[in-house]
XYZ file of C-alpha atoms in Angstrom:
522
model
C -47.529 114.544 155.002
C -43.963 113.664 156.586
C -40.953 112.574 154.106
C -39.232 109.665 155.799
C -36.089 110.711 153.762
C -36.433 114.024 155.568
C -35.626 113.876 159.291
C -37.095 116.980 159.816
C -40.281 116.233 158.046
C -40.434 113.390 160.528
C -40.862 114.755 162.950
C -42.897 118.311 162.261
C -46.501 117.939 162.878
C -47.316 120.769 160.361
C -45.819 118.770 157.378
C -48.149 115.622 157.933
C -51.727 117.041 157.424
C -54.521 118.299 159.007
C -54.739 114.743 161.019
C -51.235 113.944 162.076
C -51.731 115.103 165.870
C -53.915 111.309 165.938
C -50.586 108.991 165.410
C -48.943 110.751 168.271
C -52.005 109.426 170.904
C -51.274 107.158 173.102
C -52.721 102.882 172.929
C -56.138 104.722 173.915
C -56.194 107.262 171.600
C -56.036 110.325 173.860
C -53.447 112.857 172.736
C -50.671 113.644 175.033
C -50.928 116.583 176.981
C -48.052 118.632 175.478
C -49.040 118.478 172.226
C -52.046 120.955 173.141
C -50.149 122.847 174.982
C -49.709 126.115 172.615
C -53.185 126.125 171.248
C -53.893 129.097 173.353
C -51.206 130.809 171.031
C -52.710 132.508 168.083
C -50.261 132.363 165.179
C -52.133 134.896 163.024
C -51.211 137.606 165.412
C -47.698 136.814 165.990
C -44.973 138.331 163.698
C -42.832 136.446 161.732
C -39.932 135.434 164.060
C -42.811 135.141 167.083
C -44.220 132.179 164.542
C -40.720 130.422 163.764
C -40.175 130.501 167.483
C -43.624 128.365 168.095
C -42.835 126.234 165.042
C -39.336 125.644 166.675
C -40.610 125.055 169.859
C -43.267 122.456 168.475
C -40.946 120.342 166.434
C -38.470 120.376 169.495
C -41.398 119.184 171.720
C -41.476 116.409 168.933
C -38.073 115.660 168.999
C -38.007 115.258 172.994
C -40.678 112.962 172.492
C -39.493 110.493 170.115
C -36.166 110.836 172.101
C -37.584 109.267 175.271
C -40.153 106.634 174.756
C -41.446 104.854 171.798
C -44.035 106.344 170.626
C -47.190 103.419 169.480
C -48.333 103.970 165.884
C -50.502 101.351 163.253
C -49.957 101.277 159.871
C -53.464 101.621 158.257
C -52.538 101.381 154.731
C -49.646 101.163 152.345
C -50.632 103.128 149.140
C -48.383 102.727 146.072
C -47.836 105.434 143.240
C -45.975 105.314 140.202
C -45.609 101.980 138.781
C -46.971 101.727 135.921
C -44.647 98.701 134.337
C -43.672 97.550 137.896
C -45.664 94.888 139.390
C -47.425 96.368 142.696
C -46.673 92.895 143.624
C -43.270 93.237 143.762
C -42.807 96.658 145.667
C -45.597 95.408 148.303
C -43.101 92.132 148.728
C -39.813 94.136 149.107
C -41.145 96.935 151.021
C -44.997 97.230 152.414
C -44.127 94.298 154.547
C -41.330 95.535 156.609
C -43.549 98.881 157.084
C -46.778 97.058 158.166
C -44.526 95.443 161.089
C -43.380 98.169 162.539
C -45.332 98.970 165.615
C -43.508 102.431 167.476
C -43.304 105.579 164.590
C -39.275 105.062 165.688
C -39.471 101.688 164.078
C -41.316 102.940 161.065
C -38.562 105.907 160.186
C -36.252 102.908 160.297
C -38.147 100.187 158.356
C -39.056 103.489 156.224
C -35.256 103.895 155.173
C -34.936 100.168 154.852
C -37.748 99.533 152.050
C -36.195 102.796 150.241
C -32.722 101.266 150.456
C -34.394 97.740 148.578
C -36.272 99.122 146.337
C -33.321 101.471 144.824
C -31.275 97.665 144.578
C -33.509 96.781 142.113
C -31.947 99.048 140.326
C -35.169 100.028 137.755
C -36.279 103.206 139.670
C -34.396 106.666 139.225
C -35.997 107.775 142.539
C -38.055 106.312 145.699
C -40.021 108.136 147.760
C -41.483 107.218 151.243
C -43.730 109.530 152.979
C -45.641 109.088 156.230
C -49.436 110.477 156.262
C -52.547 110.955 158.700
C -54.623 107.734 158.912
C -58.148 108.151 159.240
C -59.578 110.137 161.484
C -61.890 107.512 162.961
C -58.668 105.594 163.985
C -56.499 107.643 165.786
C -52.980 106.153 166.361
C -52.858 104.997 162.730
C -50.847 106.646 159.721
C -50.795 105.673 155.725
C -47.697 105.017 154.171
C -47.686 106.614 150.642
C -44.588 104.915 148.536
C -44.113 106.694 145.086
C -41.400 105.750 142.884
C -40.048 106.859 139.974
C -39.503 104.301 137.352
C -36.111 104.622 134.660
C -36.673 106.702 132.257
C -34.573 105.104 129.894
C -35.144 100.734 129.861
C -31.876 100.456 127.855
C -28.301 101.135 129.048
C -24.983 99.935 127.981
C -21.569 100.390 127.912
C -18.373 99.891 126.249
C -14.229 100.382 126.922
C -10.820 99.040 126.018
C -9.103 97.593 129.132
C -5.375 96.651 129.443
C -3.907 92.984 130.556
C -0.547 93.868 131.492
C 0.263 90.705 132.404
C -0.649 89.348 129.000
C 0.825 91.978 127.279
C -2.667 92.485 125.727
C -5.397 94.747 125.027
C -9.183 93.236 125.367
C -12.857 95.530 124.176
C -15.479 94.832 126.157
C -19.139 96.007 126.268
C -22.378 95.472 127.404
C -26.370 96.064 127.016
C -29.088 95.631 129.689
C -32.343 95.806 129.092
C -34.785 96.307 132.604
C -37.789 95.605 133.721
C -39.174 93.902 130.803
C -41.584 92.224 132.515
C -42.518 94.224 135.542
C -40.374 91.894 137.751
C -37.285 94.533 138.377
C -36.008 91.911 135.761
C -32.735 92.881 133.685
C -31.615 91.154 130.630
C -28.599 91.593 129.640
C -25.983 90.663 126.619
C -22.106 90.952 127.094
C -19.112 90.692 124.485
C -15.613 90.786 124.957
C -12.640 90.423 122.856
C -8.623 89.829 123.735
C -6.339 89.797 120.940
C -5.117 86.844 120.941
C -6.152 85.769 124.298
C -9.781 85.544 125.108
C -13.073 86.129 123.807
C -16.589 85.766 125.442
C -20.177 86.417 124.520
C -22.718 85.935 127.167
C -26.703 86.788 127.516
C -28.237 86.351 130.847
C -31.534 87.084 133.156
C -31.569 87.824 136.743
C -35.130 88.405 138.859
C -34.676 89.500 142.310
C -38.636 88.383 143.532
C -40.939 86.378 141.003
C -44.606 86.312 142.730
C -43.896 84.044 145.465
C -40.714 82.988 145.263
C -38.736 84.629 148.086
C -35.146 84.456 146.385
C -33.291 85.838 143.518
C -33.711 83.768 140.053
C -31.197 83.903 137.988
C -29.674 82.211 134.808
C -26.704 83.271 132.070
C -25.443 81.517 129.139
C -21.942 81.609 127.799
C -19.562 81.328 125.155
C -15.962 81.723 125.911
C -12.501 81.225 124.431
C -9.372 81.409 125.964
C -6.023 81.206 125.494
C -3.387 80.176 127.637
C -0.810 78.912 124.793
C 2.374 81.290 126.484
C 1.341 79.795 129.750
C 0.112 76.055 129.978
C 0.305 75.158 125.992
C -3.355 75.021 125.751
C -6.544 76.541 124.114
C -9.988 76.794 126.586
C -13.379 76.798 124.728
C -16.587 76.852 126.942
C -20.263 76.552 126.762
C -21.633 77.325 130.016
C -25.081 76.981 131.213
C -25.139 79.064 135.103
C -28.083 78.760 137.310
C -28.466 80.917 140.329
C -30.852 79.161 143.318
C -30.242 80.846 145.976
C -28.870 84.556 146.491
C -29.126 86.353 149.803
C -26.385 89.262 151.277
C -24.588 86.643 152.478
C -25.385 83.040 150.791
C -25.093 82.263 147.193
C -25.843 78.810 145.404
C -25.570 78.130 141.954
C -25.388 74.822 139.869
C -23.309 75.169 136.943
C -23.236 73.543 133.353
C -19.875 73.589 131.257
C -19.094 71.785 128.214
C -15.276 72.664 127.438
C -12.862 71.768 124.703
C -8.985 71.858 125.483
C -6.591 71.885 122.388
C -3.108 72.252 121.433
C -2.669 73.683 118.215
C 1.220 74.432 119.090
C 1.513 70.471 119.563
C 4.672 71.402 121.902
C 2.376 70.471 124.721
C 3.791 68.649 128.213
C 2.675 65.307 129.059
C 0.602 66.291 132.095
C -1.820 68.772 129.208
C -1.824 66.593 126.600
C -3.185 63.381 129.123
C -5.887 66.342 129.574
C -6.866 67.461 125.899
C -10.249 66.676 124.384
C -13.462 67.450 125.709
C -15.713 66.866 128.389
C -19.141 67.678 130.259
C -18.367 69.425 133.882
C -21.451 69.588 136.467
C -20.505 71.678 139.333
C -22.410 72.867 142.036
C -21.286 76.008 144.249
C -21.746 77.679 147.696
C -20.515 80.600 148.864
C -20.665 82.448 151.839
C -19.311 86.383 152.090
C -19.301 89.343 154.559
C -17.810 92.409 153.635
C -18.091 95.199 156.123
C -15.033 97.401 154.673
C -15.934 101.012 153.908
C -14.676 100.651 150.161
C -13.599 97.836 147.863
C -11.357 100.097 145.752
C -9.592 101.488 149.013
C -10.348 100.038 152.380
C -9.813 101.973 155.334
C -11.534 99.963 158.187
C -13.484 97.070 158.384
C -12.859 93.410 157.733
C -14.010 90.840 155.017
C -14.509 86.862 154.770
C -15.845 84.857 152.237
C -15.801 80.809 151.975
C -16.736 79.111 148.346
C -17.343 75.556 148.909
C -17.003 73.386 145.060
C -18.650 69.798 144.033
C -17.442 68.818 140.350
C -18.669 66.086 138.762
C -21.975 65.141 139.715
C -22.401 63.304 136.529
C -19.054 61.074 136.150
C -17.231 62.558 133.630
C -13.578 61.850 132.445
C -12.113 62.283 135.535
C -13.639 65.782 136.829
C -14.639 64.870 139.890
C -13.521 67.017 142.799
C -14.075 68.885 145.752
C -12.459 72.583 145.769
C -12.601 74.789 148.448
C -11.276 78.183 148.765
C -11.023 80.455 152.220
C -10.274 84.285 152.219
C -9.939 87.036 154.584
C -9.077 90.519 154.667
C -9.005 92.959 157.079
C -8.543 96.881 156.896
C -7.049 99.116 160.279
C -7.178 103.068 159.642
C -3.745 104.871 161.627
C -4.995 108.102 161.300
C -2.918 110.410 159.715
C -2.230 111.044 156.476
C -5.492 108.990 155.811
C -3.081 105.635 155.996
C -4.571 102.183 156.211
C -3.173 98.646 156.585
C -5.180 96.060 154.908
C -4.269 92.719 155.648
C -5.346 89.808 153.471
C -4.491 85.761 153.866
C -6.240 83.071 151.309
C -5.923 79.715 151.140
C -7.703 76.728 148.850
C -7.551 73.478 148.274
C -8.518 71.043 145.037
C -8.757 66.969 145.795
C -10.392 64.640 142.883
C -13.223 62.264 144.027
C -13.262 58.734 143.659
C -11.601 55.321 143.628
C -7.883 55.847 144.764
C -8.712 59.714 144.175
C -5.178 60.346 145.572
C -3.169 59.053 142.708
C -5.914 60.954 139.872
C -5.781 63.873 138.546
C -7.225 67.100 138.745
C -8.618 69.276 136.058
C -5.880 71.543 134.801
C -8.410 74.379 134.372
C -9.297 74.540 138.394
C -5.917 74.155 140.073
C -4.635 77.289 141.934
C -2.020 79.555 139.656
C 0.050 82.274 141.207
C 1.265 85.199 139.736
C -0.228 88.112 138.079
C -0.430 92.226 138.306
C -4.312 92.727 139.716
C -3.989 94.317 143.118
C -4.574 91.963 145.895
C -6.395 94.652 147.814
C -9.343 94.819 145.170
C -10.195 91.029 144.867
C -12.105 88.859 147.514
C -12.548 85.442 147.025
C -9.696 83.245 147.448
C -6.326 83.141 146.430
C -4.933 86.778 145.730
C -2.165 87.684 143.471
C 1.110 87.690 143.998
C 2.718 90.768 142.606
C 5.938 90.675 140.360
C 5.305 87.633 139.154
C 4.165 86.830 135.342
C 0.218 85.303 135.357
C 0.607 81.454 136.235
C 4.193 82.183 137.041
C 4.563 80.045 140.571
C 4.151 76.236 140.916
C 4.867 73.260 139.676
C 6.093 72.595 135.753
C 7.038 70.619 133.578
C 8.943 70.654 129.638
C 7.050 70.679 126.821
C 7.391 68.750 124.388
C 10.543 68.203 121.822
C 9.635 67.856 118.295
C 12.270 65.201 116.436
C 14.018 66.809 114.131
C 13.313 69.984 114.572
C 14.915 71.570 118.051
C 17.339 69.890 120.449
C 16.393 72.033 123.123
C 13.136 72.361 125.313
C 10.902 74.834 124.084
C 10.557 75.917 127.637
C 7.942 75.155 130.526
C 4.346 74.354 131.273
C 2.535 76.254 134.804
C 0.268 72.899 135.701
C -0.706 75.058 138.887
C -1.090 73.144 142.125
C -3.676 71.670 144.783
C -2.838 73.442 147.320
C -2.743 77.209 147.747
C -1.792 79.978 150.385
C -0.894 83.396 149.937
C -0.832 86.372 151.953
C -0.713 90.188 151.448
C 0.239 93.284 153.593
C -0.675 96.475 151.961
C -0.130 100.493 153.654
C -1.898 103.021 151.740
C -1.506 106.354 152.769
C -2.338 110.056 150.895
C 0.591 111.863 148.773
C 1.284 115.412 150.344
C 0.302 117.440 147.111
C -2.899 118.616 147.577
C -3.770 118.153 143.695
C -3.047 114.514 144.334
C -5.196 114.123 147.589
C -7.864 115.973 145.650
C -8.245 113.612 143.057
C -7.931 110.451 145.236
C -4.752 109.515 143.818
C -2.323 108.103 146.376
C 0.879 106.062 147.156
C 0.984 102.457 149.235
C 3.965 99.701 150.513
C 3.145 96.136 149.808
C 4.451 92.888 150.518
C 2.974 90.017 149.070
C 3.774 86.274 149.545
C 2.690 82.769 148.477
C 3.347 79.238 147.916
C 1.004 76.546 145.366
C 2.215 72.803 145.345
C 0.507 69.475 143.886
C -0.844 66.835 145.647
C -2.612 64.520 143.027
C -1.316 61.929 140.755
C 0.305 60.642 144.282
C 2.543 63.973 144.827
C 1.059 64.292 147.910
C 3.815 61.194 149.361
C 6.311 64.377 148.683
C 4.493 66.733 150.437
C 6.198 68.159 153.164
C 4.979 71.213 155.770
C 8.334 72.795 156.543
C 9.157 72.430 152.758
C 6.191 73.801 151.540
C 6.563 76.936 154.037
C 10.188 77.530 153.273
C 10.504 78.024 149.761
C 7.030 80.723 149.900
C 7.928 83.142 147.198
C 7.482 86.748 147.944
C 7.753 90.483 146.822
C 7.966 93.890 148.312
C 7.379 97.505 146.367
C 5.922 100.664 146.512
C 3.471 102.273 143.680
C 0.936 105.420 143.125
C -2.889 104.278 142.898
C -5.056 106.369 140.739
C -8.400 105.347 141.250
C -11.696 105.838 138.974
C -14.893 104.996 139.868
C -14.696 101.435 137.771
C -11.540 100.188 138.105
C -8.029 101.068 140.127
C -4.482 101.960 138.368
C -1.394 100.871 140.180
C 2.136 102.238 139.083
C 3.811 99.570 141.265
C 8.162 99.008 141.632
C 8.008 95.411 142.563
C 11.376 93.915 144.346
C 11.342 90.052 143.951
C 12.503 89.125 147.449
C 12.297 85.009 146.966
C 11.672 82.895 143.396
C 12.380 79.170 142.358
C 14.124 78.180 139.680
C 11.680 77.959 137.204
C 9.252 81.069 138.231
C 8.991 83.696 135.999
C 9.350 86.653 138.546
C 11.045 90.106 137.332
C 12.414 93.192 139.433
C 11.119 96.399 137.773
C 8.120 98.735 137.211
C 4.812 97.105 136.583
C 1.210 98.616 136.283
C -2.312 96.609 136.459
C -6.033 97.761 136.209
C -8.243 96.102 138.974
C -11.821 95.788 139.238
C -13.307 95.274 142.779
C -14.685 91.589 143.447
């Protein structure tokens, strides 16, 4: 029996049985010449480097064989061992197809290492197993493919952590539960909780089924209940019940229909006019396509490789209280290795776009909670999937504002300024890692980088768009440049970063100084 993990058992005759010399025969079923050739050789009276020599020599026969022309093989059967919750169903849909199509024993190692790699996504098997055997003796040119997994041993995991927002100024607890293969289906359930002081909270449960019987995509659906609160920012309160539905979910394509009733309150009542027209609540049915590629060699620190991803936005199907919109969002990112000193340039440019629907949709509005907002800490290398962060810059600290409101009576002055965020979006990002020179550092992954960030958000609804102007818009880009230490873990990133505003507007809130962030990668 040959391991197709093993490339070594793949190709040595002595590890597949007493009938693997029959897959090597030819379309007719005669046995090539050369693989008779050392019969004459009796291994019981060589001694034991005279053997190793003809066992070298045999699997190097092998090897020149495979080398040079395909060699024809049939799969005769796919036998599967140790499921016993799994549905055979599913493992024969994810993996004994792929293997019954290959028709060369070169195409078989590879759709061999293909069904292991799927069936280890699913994620509810410790180990997978793919071995190659003898097919019957009757048919020569045939094997059996023999795939044995090992299923969790444990059906529950979890965890739990504190996380910092430094941006916020905030601390937030999050954990989690899953619960997998409950129903033979490589199904996980799962429950999620997570707690901001005095910023957000969220409680979610959700399913996700990569292959139900004949259904060739991923199912998925998740619930939600979320609160935010972006009082210090826009002088309002979020609340959310979400309904998600996932219809389609390939490597690349994603499709989901979404369900969101939300509540937007001002218990400060210092709210601008532009919130308050947008306070109450309202039903928001969205539907969403996105398309990715990501072929860098890490998301935490890219080296080489190159990314794109396009999410394409429909709000409003059912007319409600002005949330219908179209919202579209490009990003790309590439990653070019220099070669010493491990150093890397990634190379990053977003750029989205929010319009309502409708009557004169120029002159409406759009919802509040999906314009673009610039600012934040999060690195801009991590994320993937529209418009990065702009570094030095307080969260929702670029774009358009307005005063809040002035209580009579009680203040004569403006109790400061409300981040609407914008319709249109571009940023960019320029970002040269490179390894420290202490070998403790390099050891441990931790290393320093140069940055330079830049972006500009501006509005176009409510008529704006009559003020919009190209050369405007790309002169007054804000920007940043800094240097930092990255320590990363296998979650999440740490950047020590010295941020230099190099370009603000009057009413950003943009700081020169020493900032650190925690970033997850998207």
């Amino acid at each position: 029996m040959a391991d197709a993990s093993d490339p070594a058992a793949d190709q040595n005759p002595k590890n597949a049985g007493a009938h693997m010399p029959d897959p090597w025969a030819g379309s007719n079923g005669e046995t090539a010449e050369e693989e008779y050739e050392y019969e004459e050789v009796d291994e019981d009276e060589l001694d034991g480097p005279g053997a190793a020599a003809v066992e070298r020599e045999k699997v190097q026969s092998v090897f020149r064989r495979l080398s040079s022309n395909p060699v024809e093989i049939r799969v005769h059967d796919v036998i599967i061992r140790g499921n016993a919750k799994t549905k055979e169903q599913l493992i024969e849909a994810e993996a004994a197809d792929i293997l019954r199509a290959a028709t060369t024993v070169q195409d078989l190692l590879q759709a061999a290492t293909v069904a292991s790699a799927r069936l280890r996504e699913l994620d509810v098997f410790d180990a997978v197993n793919i071995t190659l055997d003898a097919g019957p003796p009757e048919l020569p040119g045939t094997t059996n493919v023999v795939i044995e997994v090992v299923e969790a041993t444990s059906a529950i995991t979890g965890n739990a952590g504190v996380f910092t927002k430094p941006e916020a100024k905030s601390w937030s607890l999050e954990g989690a539960l899953k619960l997998k293969n409950l129903a033979g289906y490589a199904d996980i359930w799962d429950a999620s909780v997570g707690y901001g002081w005095d910023q957000t909270s969220e409680v979610g449960v959700g399913v996700s089924v990569p292959r139900f019987k004949s259904i060739p995509t991923p199912l998925m659906a998740r619930a939600s209940l979320m609160s935010q609160d972006w009082l210090k920012f826009s002088s309002y309160k979020e609340h959310l019940l979400g309904l998600s539905l996932g219809l389609l979910s390939t490597r690349n394509h994603n499709l989901s229909y979404n369900l969101t009733w939300r509540m937007l309150t001002d218990p400060s009542q210092l709210a601008s006019k532009s919130i308050r027209r947008q306070l109450g609540h309202n039903l928001l049915s969205a539907m969403k396509y996105t398309y990715k590629i990501d072929q860098r060699d890490s998301r935490l620190r890219p080296t080489r490789g190159y990314a794109f991803q396009s999410a394409s936005q429909i709000g409003g199907l059912w007319d409600s209280k002005g949330l219908k919109f179209f919202r579209q969002e490009f990003d790309v990112r590439a990653a070019v290795p220099f070669g010493f000193y491990n150093a890397a340039l990634n190379v990053g440019l977003g750029a989205g776009v929010i319009l309502p629907l409708g009557r004169g949709f120029m002159d409406s509005s759009t919802p509040v909670t999906d314009r673009f907002n610039l600012g934040g800490h999060s690195s801009p290398v991590c994320s993937l999937g529209g418009i990065s962060s702009l570094l030095g810059f307080r969260t929702r600290g670029v774009g358009p504002t307005e005063a809040r409101r002035v209580v009579p009576g009680e203040s004569d002055t403006v109790p400061g300024n409300d981040y609407l965020g914008g319709d249109l979006a571009v940023s960019a990002f320029a970002d040269l890692s490179f390894d420290l020179p202490l070998k403790a550092f390099k050891d441990a992954g931790i290393h320093g980088h140069a940055f330079l960030t830049a972006g500009n958000v501006a509005k176009l609804s409510e008529g704006q768009y009559k003020n919009f102007s190209l050369d405007e818009f790309r002169r007054s880009f804000r920007s940043t440049a800094g240097v930092g230490i990255i320590l990363p873990t296998k979650l999440f990133r740490v950047e020590v970063n010295y941020c230099y505003i190099l370009k603000q507007a009057q009413h950003d809130s943009g700081k020169t100084g020493i900032q650190f962030s925690f970033s997850s990668p998207q």
